Amino acid sequence: MNTTYLLLEVRRIVRDVPALFFIVALPCFLYLIFGATQDYADEPLLHGNVALYITVGMAAYGAVTATSSIGGMAAVERAQGWGRQLGLTPMRDWQFILVKTQVAVLLALIPVVGVFALGHATGAEGSTTAWAVSALAVVAGAVTFSLYGLVIGLAFGSESAVNAASGMLVILAFLGNLFFPLSGTLLEIGRFTPLYGYAGLVRYPVNEGHGSSSPMEAGRDPDSLLWLLGNLGFWTLALGLLAVWLVRRGRPRQ
Amino acid sequence: MSSTTPAAVEIRGLHQVFQRRGHDPVRAVDGIDLTIGAGEVVAVLGPNGAGKTTTLDVLLGLATPTSGDVRVYGLAPRQAVAAGRVSAVLQSGGLLRDLTVRETVRVIASTFPHHAGVDAVIERAGLSALAGRKVAKCSGGEQQRLRFALALLPDPDLLVLDEPTAGMDVTARREFWAVMRAEAAAGRTVVFATHYLTEASDFADRIVVVAGGRIVADDTTERIRSTAVGRTVSALADDPAAVAETLGRLDHVTSVTVEGDRVVAHTRDSDDVARRLLTTLSGRDVLVTSADLEEAFVALTETARPTDRATETGA
C-alpha cells in the first residue's frame, strides 16, 4: 500500500474547499431543511425516527457526490497524461485503482460523519444497528458510484464534464427518492433510476423498505430488498461495462 | 550475467499500425531496426508524424507494438521501466496542476522501491527555488524541468526525451541542454526525439533520421551534417549554362541552378567548386554560404517520401 500517494490525494481533497462544500455542507443544509426543522421529524419508524431516515438519505447524497468526483477526476487525470507519467514507474493500473478506491472510501466517510453527527445532535434517533448498518451501507454503496464519475470522465475527458455530472446527481437523487418522498408517476419512473436502489438500501436498516411515513407517502407499498439490490446491481454492472468499453475505445491512440 | 553486455536499446522489425474506423490504417512505424550502445547520445530526428513518439512509446512500454521485438538492456520495456533502468521526459501534459513541484516529485518517488532522493533530483533539475510552487503556476520550461526531475528519480541508465524543449523559449532551451549535458557526461545513455536539426547536431553524437515510419539515415552527427548541410557556392559567369553543366558533372555537387547571370551550386566540397570557378571556369564575385540547416533537413527527409506513398496519410 502506497501511503505517501494516499496521503497526498487526501491533502489535495482537503485543499479543494468548493468540493468539500458540496460533499458536506450542502447535505447538512438539506438535512436541516427537510429533516430537523420539520414537525414530522420525531415520528417513529420501524427502527428509528423520520429524522434518522432523512439523515441517512442526505449523507448518501453527499457520499455519492464525493465518490463520483473521485472517479471522474481519475479519468480526467489519465486523459491529461498523468497515466503516461505513472506508466514510467513501477506502479500498476490496479495499484492506481486501489489508491483511488481508498480515497473514495475516505471521502465518502466525511459526509457520513458530518451529517450523522448533525442528525444525532438534532433529534435523529434509532437503534444502534440502524445507525451502524446504514452508515456502512452509505459508504460501501457510494464506492460503486465512483463508476458513474469514471464513465463521464472517460467519455468527455474534461473537468467541466465531471462537474456537470456532479450537478446531474441532484436530479438523479431527486428521482432516486433521496430528497423528499415521490409519489405517482414520478415514483414509478424513479424506481428505475440509478440512485433509487442505493437510496432504498441505505435506509432499509431504518424502515425496511417503507417510505418515511410522511403524509405524501400514505398507502405506498414497501420496496422489496430484491428490487433495491437488483436496481443497484443492474446500474453497477451497466456502468462497469460502459467504463470497460470506454477504456478499450480510448486505448489505440491518444 | 552473460559475458557480453546487452545494448541499451535493441529494436528489431518494429511495426506499429493504427486501425481507424472508416479510414485506411495508419502505418506509424513501418519497419524500424535500431541498436543503441550503452553511453551513446542519440538524436531521433524527423518531421511531425514520422513515427518518433510511437517508437519511443514502445521503447518505454507505454504502447504494445503490432509486431517486432524491443529490448532495453536485454529486458522487455515494461520490466526495464519497473526496474528503473529507463526513464523519460514526455511531451507536454502529464502533470497534476494542483500539486506543488515537491509534492509531484514525492508522489512519483513513492512508486519506486529505491530512488535518487526527492531533494537531490529537485536540486539537479534546478528547481530548489520553486519546490513549493503549484505546477499550474510554473512556466512551460519549469514544468519541463519538473518532468526531467521525475525522470531522474529511478537513477536510470537510459534517459529518453520526447521533444524535450517543445514550447520553451531560447533561454530555457539553452539551460535545459546545459543540464542534460551534465547527465550525459556522467555516463547515461540519452535518446531524444526532435524535429530541429540544430538541436540534434548540437547535442547528439549520432543522428537517426526517421521519415514515414522508417529510418532514412543513421550516422555520426558529423557525417549527417556534412551530407545534409553542405555549402552553397555561387558566382557570376559569362555563360552560366555551360558553367552549370560542368559543375553538375562533379560528384560532390548535389544540385546546380542558374539565376540570371549567376550559377548556384549546392555541394559537399565548396573549396573545389570555388577553385574551379576562379580558375578554369572564369567566374566572378564568388560567394560561399552555409546552407540553412532546416532546409537541409527538409531535403534529407523528403528523399524518403517517394517510396513511402502508402504511409503519407497522416499519423
Tab-separated table of C-alpha atoms in Angstrom, chain B residues 5-12 34-43 59 71-74 85 157-159 184 187-191 205-206 208 218:
chain	number	residue	atom	x	y	z
B	5	THR	CA	26.803	-6.514	-22.021
B	6	PRO	CA	23.404	-6.107	-23.696
B	7	ALA	CA	22.876	-2.972	-25.778
B	8	ALA	CA	20.953	-0.137	-24.168
B	9	VAL	CA	18.328	-0.391	-26.898
B	10	GLU	CA	17.712	-3.236	-29.329
B	11	ILE	CA	14.801	-2.792	-31.765
B	12	ARG	CA	14.115	-5.480	-34.396
B	34	LEU	CA	17.926	0.109	-34.321
B	35	THR	CA	20.684	-0.728	-31.859
B	36	ILE	CA	21.961	1.857	-29.391
B	37	GLY	CA	25.006	1.082	-27.293
B	38	ALA	CA	25.444	1.998	-23.632
B	39	GLY	CA	26.713	5.554	-23.174
B	40	GLU	CA	25.655	6.833	-26.612
B	41	VAL	CA	23.826	10.126	-27.031
B	42	VAL	CA	21.462	9.646	-29.971
B	43	ALA	CA	19.026	12.046	-31.616
B	59	LEU	CA	10.555	1.589	-26.077
B	71	ARG	CA	14.677	-4.888	-25.618
B	72	VAL	CA	16.077	-2.356	-23.183
B	73	TYR	CA	19.268	-3.641	-21.562
B	74	GLY	CA	18.063	-7.096	-22.592
B	85	ARG	CA	16.755	1.108	-15.875
B	157	ASP	CA	20.861	4.121	-17.209
B	158	LEU	CA	18.844	5.191	-20.236
B	159	LEU	CA	17.098	8.537	-20.424
B	184	ALA	CA	25.248	12.637	-20.471
B	187	GLY	CA	27.695	8.299	-18.492
B	188	ARG	CA	23.961	7.996	-19.061
B	189	THR	CA	22.692	6.782	-22.408
B	190	VAL	CA	20.461	9.506	-23.826
B	191	VAL	CA	17.963	9.084	-26.681
B	205	ASP	CA	26.954	12.020	-31.134
B	206	ARG	CA	24.771	10.124	-33.540
B	208	VAL	CA	18.974	8.666	-36.657
B	218	ASP	CA	21.739	6.727	-39.390
